mmCIF file of C-alpha atoms and ligand atoms in Angstrom:
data_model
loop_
_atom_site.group_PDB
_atom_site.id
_atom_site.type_symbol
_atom_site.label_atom_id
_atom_site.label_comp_id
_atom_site.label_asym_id
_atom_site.label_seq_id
_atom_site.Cartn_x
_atom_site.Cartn_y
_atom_site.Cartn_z
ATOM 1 C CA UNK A 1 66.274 102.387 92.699
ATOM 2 C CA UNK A 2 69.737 101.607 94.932
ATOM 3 C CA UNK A 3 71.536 105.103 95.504
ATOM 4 C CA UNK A 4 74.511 103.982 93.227
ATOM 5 C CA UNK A 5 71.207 103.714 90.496
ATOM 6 C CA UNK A 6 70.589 107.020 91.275
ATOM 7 C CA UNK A 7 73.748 107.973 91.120
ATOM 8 C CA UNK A 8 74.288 106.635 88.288
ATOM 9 C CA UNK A 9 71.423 108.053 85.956
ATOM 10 C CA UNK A 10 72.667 111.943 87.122
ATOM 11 C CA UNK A 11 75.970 110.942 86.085
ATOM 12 C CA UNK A 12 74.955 110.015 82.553
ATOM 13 C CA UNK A 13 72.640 113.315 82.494
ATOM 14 C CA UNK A 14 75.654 115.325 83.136
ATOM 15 C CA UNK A 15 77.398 113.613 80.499
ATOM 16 C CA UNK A 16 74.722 114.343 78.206
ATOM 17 C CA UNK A 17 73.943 117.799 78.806
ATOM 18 C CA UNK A 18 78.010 118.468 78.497
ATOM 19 C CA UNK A 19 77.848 116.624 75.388
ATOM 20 C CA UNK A 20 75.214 119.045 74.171
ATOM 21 C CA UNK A 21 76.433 122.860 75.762
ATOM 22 C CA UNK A 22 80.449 122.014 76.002
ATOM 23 C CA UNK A 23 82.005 122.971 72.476
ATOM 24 C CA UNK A 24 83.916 120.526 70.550
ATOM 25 C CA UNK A 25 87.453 120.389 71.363
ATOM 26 C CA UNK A 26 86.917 121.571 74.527
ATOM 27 C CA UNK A 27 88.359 121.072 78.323
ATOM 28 C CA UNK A 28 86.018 119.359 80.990
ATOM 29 C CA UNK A 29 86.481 119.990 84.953
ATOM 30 C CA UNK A 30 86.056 117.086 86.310
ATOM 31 C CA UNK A 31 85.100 116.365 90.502
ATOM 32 C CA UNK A 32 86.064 113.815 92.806
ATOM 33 C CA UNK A 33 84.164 111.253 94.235
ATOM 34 C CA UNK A 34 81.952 108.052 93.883
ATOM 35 C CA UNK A 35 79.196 110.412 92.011
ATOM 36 C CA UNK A 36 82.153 111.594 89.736
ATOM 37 C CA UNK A 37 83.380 108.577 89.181
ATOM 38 C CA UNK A 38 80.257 107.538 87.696
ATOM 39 C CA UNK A 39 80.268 110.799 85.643
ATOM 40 C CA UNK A 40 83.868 109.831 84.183
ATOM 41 C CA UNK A 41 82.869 106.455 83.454
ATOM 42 C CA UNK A 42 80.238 108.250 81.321
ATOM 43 C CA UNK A 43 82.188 110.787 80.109
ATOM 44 C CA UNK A 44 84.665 107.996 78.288
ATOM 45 C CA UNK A 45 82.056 107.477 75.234
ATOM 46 C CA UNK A 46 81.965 110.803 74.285
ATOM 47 C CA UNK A 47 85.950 111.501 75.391
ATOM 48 C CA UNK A 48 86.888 111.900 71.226
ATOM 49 C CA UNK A 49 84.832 114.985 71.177
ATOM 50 C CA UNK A 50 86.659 116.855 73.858
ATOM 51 C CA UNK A 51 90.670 117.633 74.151
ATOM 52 C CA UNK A 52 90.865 115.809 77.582
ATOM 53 C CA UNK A 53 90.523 116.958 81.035
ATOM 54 C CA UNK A 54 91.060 119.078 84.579
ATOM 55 C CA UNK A 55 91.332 116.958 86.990
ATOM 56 C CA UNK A 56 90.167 118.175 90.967
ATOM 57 C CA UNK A 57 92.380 115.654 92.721
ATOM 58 C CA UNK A 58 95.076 112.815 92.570
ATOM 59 C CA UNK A 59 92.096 110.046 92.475
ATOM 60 C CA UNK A 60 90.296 111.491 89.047
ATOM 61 C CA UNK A 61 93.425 112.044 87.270
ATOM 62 C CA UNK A 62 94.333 108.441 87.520
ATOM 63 C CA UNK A 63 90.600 107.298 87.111
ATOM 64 C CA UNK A 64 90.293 109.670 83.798
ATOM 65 C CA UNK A 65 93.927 108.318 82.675
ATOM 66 C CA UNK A 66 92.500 105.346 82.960
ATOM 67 C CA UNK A 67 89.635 106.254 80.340
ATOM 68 C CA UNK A 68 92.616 107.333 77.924
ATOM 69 C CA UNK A 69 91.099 110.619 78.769
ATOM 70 C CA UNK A 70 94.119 113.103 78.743
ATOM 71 C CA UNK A 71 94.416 115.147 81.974
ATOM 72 C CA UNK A 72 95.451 119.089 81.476
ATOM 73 C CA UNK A 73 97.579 121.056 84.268
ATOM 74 C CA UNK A 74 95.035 123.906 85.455
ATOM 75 C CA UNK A 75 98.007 126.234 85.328
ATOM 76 C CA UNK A 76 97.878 125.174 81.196
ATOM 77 C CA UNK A 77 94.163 126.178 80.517
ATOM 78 C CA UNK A 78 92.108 129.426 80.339
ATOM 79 C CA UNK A 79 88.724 127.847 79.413
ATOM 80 C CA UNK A 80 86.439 125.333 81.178
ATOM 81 C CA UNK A 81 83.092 125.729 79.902
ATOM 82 C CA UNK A 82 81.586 123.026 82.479
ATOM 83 C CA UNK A 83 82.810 121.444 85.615
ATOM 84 C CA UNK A 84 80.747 118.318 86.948
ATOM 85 C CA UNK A 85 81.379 117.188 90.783
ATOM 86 C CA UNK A 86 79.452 115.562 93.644
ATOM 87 C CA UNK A 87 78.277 117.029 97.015
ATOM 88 C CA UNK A 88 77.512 116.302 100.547
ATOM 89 C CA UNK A 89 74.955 118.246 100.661
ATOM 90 C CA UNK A 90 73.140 121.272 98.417
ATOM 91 C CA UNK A 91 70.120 123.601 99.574
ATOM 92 C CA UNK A 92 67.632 125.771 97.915
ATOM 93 C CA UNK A 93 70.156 128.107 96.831
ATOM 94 C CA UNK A 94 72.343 125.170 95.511
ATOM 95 C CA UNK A 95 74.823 126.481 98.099
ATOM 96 C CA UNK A 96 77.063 122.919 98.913
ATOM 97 C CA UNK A 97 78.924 121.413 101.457
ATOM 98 C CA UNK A 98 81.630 119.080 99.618
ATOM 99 C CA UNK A 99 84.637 117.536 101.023
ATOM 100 C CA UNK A 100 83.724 114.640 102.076
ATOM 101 C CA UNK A 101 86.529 112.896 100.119
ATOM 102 C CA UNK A 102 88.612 115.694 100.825
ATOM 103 C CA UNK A 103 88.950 117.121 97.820
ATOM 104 C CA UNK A 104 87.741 120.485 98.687
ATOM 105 C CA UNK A 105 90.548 123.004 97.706
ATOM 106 C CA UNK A 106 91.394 121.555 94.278
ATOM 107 C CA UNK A 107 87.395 121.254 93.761
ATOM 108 C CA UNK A 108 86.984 125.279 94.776
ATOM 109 C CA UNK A 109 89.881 125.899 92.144
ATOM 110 C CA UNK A 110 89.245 124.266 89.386
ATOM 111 C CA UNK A 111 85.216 125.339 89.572
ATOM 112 C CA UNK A 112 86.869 128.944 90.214
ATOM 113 C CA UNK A 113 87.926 128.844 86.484
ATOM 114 C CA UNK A 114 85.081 127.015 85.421
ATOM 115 C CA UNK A 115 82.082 128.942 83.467
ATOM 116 C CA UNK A 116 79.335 126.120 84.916
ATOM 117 C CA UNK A 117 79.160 124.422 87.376
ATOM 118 C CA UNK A 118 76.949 121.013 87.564
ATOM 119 C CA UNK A 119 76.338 119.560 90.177
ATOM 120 C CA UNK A 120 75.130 116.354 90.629
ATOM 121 C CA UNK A 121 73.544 114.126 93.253
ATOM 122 C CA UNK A 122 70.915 111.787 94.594
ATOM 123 C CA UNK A 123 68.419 113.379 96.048
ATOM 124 C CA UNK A 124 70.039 112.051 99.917
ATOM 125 C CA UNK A 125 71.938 115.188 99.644
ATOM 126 C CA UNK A 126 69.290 117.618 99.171
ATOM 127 C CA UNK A 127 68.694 119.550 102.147
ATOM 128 C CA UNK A 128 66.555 122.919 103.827
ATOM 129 C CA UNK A 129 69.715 124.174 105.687
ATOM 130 C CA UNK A 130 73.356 122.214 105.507
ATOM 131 C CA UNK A 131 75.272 121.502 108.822
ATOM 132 C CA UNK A 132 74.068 117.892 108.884
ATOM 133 C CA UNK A 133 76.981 116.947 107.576
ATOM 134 C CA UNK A 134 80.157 118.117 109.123
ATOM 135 C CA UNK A 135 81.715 120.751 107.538
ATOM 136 C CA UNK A 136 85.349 119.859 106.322
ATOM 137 C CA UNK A 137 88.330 122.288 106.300
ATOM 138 C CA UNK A 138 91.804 121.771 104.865
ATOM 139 C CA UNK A 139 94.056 123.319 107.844
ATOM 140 C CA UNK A 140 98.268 123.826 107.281
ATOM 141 C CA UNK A 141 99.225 121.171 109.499
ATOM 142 C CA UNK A 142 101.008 123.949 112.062
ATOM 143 C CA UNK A 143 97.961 125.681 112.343
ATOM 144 C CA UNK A 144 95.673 122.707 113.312
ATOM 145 C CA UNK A 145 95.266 123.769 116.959
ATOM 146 C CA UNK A 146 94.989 127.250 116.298
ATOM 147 C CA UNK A 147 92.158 126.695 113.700
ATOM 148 C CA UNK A 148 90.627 124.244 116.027
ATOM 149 C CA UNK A 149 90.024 126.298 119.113
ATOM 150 C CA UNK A 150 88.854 129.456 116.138
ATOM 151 C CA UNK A 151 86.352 127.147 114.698
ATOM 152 C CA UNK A 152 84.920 126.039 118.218
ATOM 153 C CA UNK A 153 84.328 130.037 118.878
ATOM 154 C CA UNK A 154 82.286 130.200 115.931
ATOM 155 C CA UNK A 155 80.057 127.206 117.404
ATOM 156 C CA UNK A 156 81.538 124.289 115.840
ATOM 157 C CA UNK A 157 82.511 121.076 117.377
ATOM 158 C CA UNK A 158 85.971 120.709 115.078
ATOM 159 C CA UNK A 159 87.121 116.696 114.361
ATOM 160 C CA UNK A 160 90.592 116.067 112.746
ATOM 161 C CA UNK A 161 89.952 113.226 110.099
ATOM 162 C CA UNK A 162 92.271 110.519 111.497
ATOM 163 C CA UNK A 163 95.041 109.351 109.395
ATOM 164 C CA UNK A 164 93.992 111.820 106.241
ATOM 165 C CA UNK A 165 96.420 114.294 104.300
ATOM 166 C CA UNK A 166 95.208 115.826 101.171
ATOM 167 C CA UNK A 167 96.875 115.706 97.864
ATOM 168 C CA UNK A 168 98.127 119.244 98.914
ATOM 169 C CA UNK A 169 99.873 118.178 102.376
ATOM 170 C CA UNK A 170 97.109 119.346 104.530
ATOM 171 C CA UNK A 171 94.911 118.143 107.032
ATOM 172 C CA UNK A 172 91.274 117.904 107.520
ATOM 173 C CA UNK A 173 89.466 118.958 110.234
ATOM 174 C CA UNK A 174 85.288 118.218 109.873
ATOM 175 C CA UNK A 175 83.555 120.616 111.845
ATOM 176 C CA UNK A 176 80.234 119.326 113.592
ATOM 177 C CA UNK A 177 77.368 121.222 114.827
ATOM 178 C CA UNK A 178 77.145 123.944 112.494
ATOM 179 C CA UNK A 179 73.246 125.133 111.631
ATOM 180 C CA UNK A 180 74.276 127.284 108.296
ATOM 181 C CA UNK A 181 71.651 129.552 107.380
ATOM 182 C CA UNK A 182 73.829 132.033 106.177
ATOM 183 C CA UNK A 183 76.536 130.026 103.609
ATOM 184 C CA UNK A 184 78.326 133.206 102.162
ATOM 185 C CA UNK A 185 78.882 134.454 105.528
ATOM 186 C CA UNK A 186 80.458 131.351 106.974
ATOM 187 C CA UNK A 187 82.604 130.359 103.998
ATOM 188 C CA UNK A 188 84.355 133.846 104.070
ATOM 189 C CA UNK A 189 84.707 134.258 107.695
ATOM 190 C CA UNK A 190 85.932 130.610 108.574
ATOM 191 C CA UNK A 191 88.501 130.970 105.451
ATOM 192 C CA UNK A 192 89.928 134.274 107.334
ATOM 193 C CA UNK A 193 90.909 132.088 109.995
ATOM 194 C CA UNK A 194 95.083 132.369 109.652
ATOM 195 C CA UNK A 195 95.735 128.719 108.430
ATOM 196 C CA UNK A 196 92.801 127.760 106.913
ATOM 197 C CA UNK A 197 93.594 126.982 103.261
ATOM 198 C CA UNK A 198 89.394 126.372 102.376
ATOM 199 C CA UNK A 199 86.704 125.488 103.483
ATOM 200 C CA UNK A 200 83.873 123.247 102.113
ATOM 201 C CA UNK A 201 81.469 125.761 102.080
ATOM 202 C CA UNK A 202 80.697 126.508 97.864
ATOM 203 C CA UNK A 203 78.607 129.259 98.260
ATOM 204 C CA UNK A 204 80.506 132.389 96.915
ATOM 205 C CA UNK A 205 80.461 130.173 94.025
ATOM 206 C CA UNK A 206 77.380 128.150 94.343
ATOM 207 C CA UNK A 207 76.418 125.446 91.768
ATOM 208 C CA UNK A 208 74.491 127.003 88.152
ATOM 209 C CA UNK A 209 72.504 123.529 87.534
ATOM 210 C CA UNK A 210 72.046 120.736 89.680
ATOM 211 C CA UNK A 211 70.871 117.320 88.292
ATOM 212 C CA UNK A 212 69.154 115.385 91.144
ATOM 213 C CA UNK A 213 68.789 111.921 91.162
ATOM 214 C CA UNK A 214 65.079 111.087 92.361
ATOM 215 C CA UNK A 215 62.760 107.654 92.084
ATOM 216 C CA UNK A 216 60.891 109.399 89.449
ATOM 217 C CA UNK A 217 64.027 110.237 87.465
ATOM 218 C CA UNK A 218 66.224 112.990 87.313
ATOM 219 C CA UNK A 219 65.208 116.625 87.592
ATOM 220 C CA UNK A 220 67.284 119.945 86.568
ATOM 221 C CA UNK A 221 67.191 122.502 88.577
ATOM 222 C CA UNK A 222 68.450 125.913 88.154
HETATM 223 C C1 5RP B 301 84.894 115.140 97.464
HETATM 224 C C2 5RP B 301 83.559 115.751 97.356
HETATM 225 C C3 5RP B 301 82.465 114.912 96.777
HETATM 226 O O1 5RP B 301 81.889 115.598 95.712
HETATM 227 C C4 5RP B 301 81.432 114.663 97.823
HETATM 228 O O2 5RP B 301 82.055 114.105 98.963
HETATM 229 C C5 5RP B 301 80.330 113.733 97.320
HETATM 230 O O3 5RP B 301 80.863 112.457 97.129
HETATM 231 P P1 5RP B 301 79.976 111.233 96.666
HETATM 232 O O4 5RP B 301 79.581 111.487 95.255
HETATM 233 O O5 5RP B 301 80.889 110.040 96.824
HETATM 234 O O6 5RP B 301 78.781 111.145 97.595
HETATM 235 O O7 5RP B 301 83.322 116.884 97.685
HETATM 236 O O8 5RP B 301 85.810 115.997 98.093
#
């Protein structure tokens, strides 16, 4: 199976399995990138059985819109019973790095509010300990030097993403080098850092199901 295969079949199990917990008339959270898009492409056949959507960034909402799937202000919803996203990578704990579109802050919020969390990837992403992947964190533009030469203290080798502002008017800076073996840790003390707005790091609030894309099919894992 290709990876967008794989991709593909954990994006239909999501849709599935939020056809069969999310209530009726409902309000999906929906996550950004190529994984999600295969999840909203999914989510359009069963889109009469829900009220519409959250949307994590700019990209979704015009992707769902596209669906005819209505997209809700966060600030006008108190329920999300599930929010399905994509990762960069996810370990035992189903701690994730995400980001990688840069997506991150929205992503945190909107799976703040939400009651479940599903993640879902190809089985690329599954790892023992995360720092493979560099670590992205949405800086105030002012800050970016400050937060640069904070992050290299803690051990990281920080990389502004060239050319990238996020849909909140930030910037990105992907942080190489990082071995994380302790997730909660990190993500709180690298979000004290004056001008750090997130960081990728979802381990406060880690995933409650992943569905993994795999050669012999998808497998849940709680
Ligand atoms: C975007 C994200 C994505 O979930 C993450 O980058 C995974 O993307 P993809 O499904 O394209 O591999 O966090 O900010």
């Amino acid at each position: 199976m290709t990876q967008d295969e794989l991709k593909q079949a954990v994006a239909q199990a999501a849709a599935d399995y939020v056809a069969q917990t999310a209530p009726a008339g409902s309000i999906i959270g929906v996550g950004t990138g190529s994984t999600a898009n295969f999840f909203i492409d999914a989510l359009a056949a069963i889109k009469d059985k829900y009220l519409g959507a959250v949307a994590s960034s700019e990209a979704t909402r015009k992707r769902l819109e596209g669906h005819g799937i209505a997209v809700f202000d966060l600030n006008e919803v108190t329920d999300i019973p599930v929010y399905v996203d994509g990762a960069d990578e996810i370990d035992g704990g189903l701690n994730m790095i995400k980001g990688g579109g840069g997506a991150l802050t929205r992503e945190k919020i909107v799976a703040a509010v939400a009651g479940e969390f599903v993640c879902i990837c190809d089985e690329s992403k599954r790892v023992e300990v995360m720092g493979k992947f560099p670590l992205p964190v949405e800086v105030i533009p002012m800050a970016r030097a400050h937060v640069t030469r904070e992050l290299a203290k803690i051990g990281g080798r920080p990389e502004l993403r060239e050319g990238f502002v996020t849909d909140n008017g930030n910037l990105i800076l992907d942080v190489h080098g990082l071995a994380i073996t302790d997730p909660k840790g990190l993500e709180a003390a690298i979000n004290q850092i004056t001008g750090v707005v997130t960081n990728g790091l979802f381990a406060v609030r880690p995933a409650n199901l992943l569905l993994l894309g795999t050669a012999a099919g998808v497998r849940s894992i709680r």
